[in-house]
Amino acid sequence: MDWSVSKKALLCCILALLFSAAPQQKGFCGASTVALPESLLFVSTLDGNLHAVSKKSGSIKWTLKEDPVLQVPTHVAEPAFLPDPNDGSLYSLGGKNDEGLTKLPFTIPELVQASPCRSSDGILYMGKKQDLWYVVDLLTGEKQQTLTSSFAEMLCPSSSLLYLGRTEYTITMYDTKNRELRWNATYSDYASTLPDDDIKYKMAHFVSNGDGLVVTVDSETGDIQWVQNYNSPVVAMYIWQREGLRKVPHTNVAVETLRYLTFMSGEVGRITQWKYPFPKEKKPKNKFMATLYVGKYSTSLYASPSLVHDGVTVVPRGSTFPLLEGPDSQETEEDKECVITPSTSVKFNAGLRQRNRINFMRNYLLLIGHHETPPEAHTKILENFPENFPRNQANVIPPTTDKKGEEKVNDSGMDDGPPPTSIQEPGASGRTVRSEAPVDSMLKDMATIIFSTFLLAGWVAFVIVYPKNVHKQQQLQHQEFQRQMEERLELLQRQQPFAPVDAGLGLSPDGDFLEVARARSDCSDHSSPNVTPRASNHSNLSVSEVGSSTYEQEDGEEDFTTVRVGNITFRPKQVLGHGAEGTIVYRGQFDNRPVAVKRILPECFSFADREVQLLRESDEHPNVIRYFCTERDRQFQYIAIELCAATLQEYVESKDFDRHGLEPVELLQQTMSGLAHLHSLKIVHRDLKPHNILVSMPNAHGRVRAMISDFGLCKKLAVGRHSFSRRSGVPGTEGWIAPEVLSEDFKDNPTYAVDIFSAGCVFYYVVSQGCHPFGKSLQRQANILLGAYSLDSLLSDKHGDIVARDLIEQMLRMDPQKRPSAESVLKHPFFWSLEKELQFFQDVSDRIEKEPLDGPIVRQLERGGRAVVKGDWREHITVPLQTDLRKFRSYKGGSVRDLLRAMRNKKHHYRELPAEVQETLGSIPDDFVSYFTSRFPHLLMHTYLAMRICAPERPFLPYYPTAEQLQKTQTQCVQRLPEPCTRPPQSHTALPTSQTQEESQPVQPEPSSSDSSVDTGHPEVLGLPTGSDVLSGNVSERPTVPLGPDVLTAPDSSD
């Protein structure tokens, strides 16, 4: 009885404990207030995240993280297929006829559903499908359970749980011709259906390609509901309806197009109003085109349909890099450049692809961008294997087949089996057949064979000869067409004002521009009276819409033909240069001022508008090219900019070029000043090179200046952004592109540091008089990706080379975060005048004059100092100066501090020095500074690096970048910074002349070179850094060690 009572009591206790602990267990039954799933919108992104967002604001409530939607191999030598993450469609890269991108007529789910199957091009498909159920907490998005066909846990039902189905489709392709695995991929999709017809979905979602920007618009009113960025391309959107996901449509739009529509609202980076889906005129002004966007995610490519406006660059059909092995590549000598033309075939065999892996990956990345909608590939899935497919080697007489059957066999595409034959069995007698055949039948057969032979021979000859004739005819037709077009363009330019521009150029018949053109030039309001104005209904155009007119000089020579478009005039014969995409630069005039006129084709109008906008923002700086006006006629757009004398390449390489006193260091300083101005406006140039740095025309005083030009690839960063995406392509010119733009090793987006890297290449190009730090043009970009540069022209132990080498090495660092900002570059000693160097030495000497010998500043200055002063600096100066220094006090030859003190004292008392000493030192400041820096070339950089510890102090602000300037590119060169002060430095001021005046005192005995206080041994004996350590920036990495006894000797208090 007692045992039964105890048993019941124990059971009650256990139940009580379970009951009290039940509400704390995850997923256990319990009442809670939950948000209705109908109020949520589910956004699936390429990285595998499923975001539950608010329908009203787009804000993320929770995120379910899963594997990426697409998983493709990363070890393949080249991409074979591009999957579409939206529906699993497949696009082939470079078929057997090298036709470029083509769309396969089936998707990954369809292949899995039909597998095992075979396509007509000889590819075997093997598929696998796996279904999963995720049990998710509606409140937190936490995954409570995963249900598969082989595993399921017990879970208490709850109203706060969502059941989300997900299917993984895995497809593997095997090429029967090459007998190798071709490609494999896994595509995941959530189980969903379309919304019910009786429920009208009132929102429209516009998704940008390449990133996760989503713009949600009210489909009835056109009002923008919300804008959110989910940091990964959006592949699907769902709503919750009747206990399940229902897929809602979304429109993929190019990033540039969304920005273009954003710009229409008047506030870049933030959409406030938008006419949805297009302006509601009868004839819409915006023209959108369906394209295929090729993007990059992680280490693989994907493809997605996308809408673009008529200003976005689109790659035409058939444009791709060779993926299959072709003819032998053109052989070139090592020191000569090879220009690859469309007629030069490049052979991408295995060995070449292994040796030039970096160049191949660069071509691989060039696929990124918008392509014309590709055609559909001529392949199909075979329903069944042909009945006559050979399954064994038995020789059987096949039954008689009609032509339809033969056609069916041929259509099947089974080209890897032997053709159907009529092989008789041994027991069958062929003589019976021949005896029954009459002679006429044999003659007919022979005639048929002969006729077929001649017909086949003629067909072979036709196939060989016809393409050559067609190619020649196409070349002749192309030349004739080009000649006719040139004649038409020249004739049109000479005509009177044209008829209204059609909508093909972005204008509606009533003359209104696209709203994005509101920022264009209004210089046409002052149009020349020599040009007949357009009709009054075109007077509101912000860019001149007048037609171009021509007139000739009195002599009537064709060379003097002048074209006038609005306020711009130019002579077509005076061509200054040619640019990309058919751009031509002429010498012209604007308002009786000589200018350079860029003529741009209609396909590049959007880039021209962006360039004009950036020029307007930045041309107030003297080292940025000046913009004057924009005009447009029926064929072209014209931009009038400042006329310059030459490019930087001519400045460096032309011996006959008149530099007008513009020295290389001053030119580079002006270039960096212009670049710093652009960066202050949040503009990244992205194409800095010698061709884009111009030298101006001489002004009234005969002075010229350097200017940054060509803003076609510039990038304006949004407020709060410090980097730009690589999804839009690879900007820049090969050989001048920073490694983080192309390399897969850099996970962060490129920043302003790409311009610093290009500027470092330009710096070396100038100081070396035409050399590139990364070698010959064919190997430059590969060497850039490897970080293999050479500064052979700056290897001498001269003061100027040491300073220049220090700066260029910082600018060419592989890690973009360790490169200096533009403002920091301008503060470098490379740009200091000799007067500023002397003032710096004096300020340093004043600062450390009263510092204790064992203080951190003096210790930092003396660390590695013996290598700087070459053991004993007194032995390397002239005899008259040595004699003069001994008159008043003694100096320690192994001390940098005493060397700076001697320089300061002799500078202060220069007028009191004997004539022979003055003659030895030369004039102040130039000869005086050169006297010491030529003997001690490492002195300036050693002192500059050591005294960074005092950079925040007022006297040193002109010499060092501020903390804010260092932070702009996150340039914290910890290895180059000395140890911080352990105590605040003593306040000091520059010592007046009366305090530094040398007193006439008896000459103190000077220790000899054999004295223990003057150690002329190697600096590494003391554990101090050598000169190479100072240059490599490893000063602060050395441990603090006791200094030699000569350094600890107290200075004479009289000086």
Short mmCIF file of C-alpha atoms in Angstrom, two decimals, residues 194 236 254 517 540 695 789 845 973:
data_model
loop_
_atom_site.label_atom_id
_atom_site.label_comp_id
_atom_site.label_asym_id
_atom_site.label_seq_id
_atom_site.Cartn_x
_atom_site.Cartn_y
_atom_site.Cartn_z
CA LEU A 194 -0.26 31.36 -58.62
CA ALA A 236 11.09 35.31 -56.46
CA ALA A 254 18.62 47.01 -65.09
CA ALA A 517 17.56 65.07 -69.74
CA ASN A 540 11.49 74.53 -74.41
CA VAL A 695 48.33 69.69 -70.39
CA TYR A 789 56.00 45.40 -59.95
CA SER A 845 65.15 70.18 -34.11
CA CYS A 973 49.52 51.97 -41.92
#
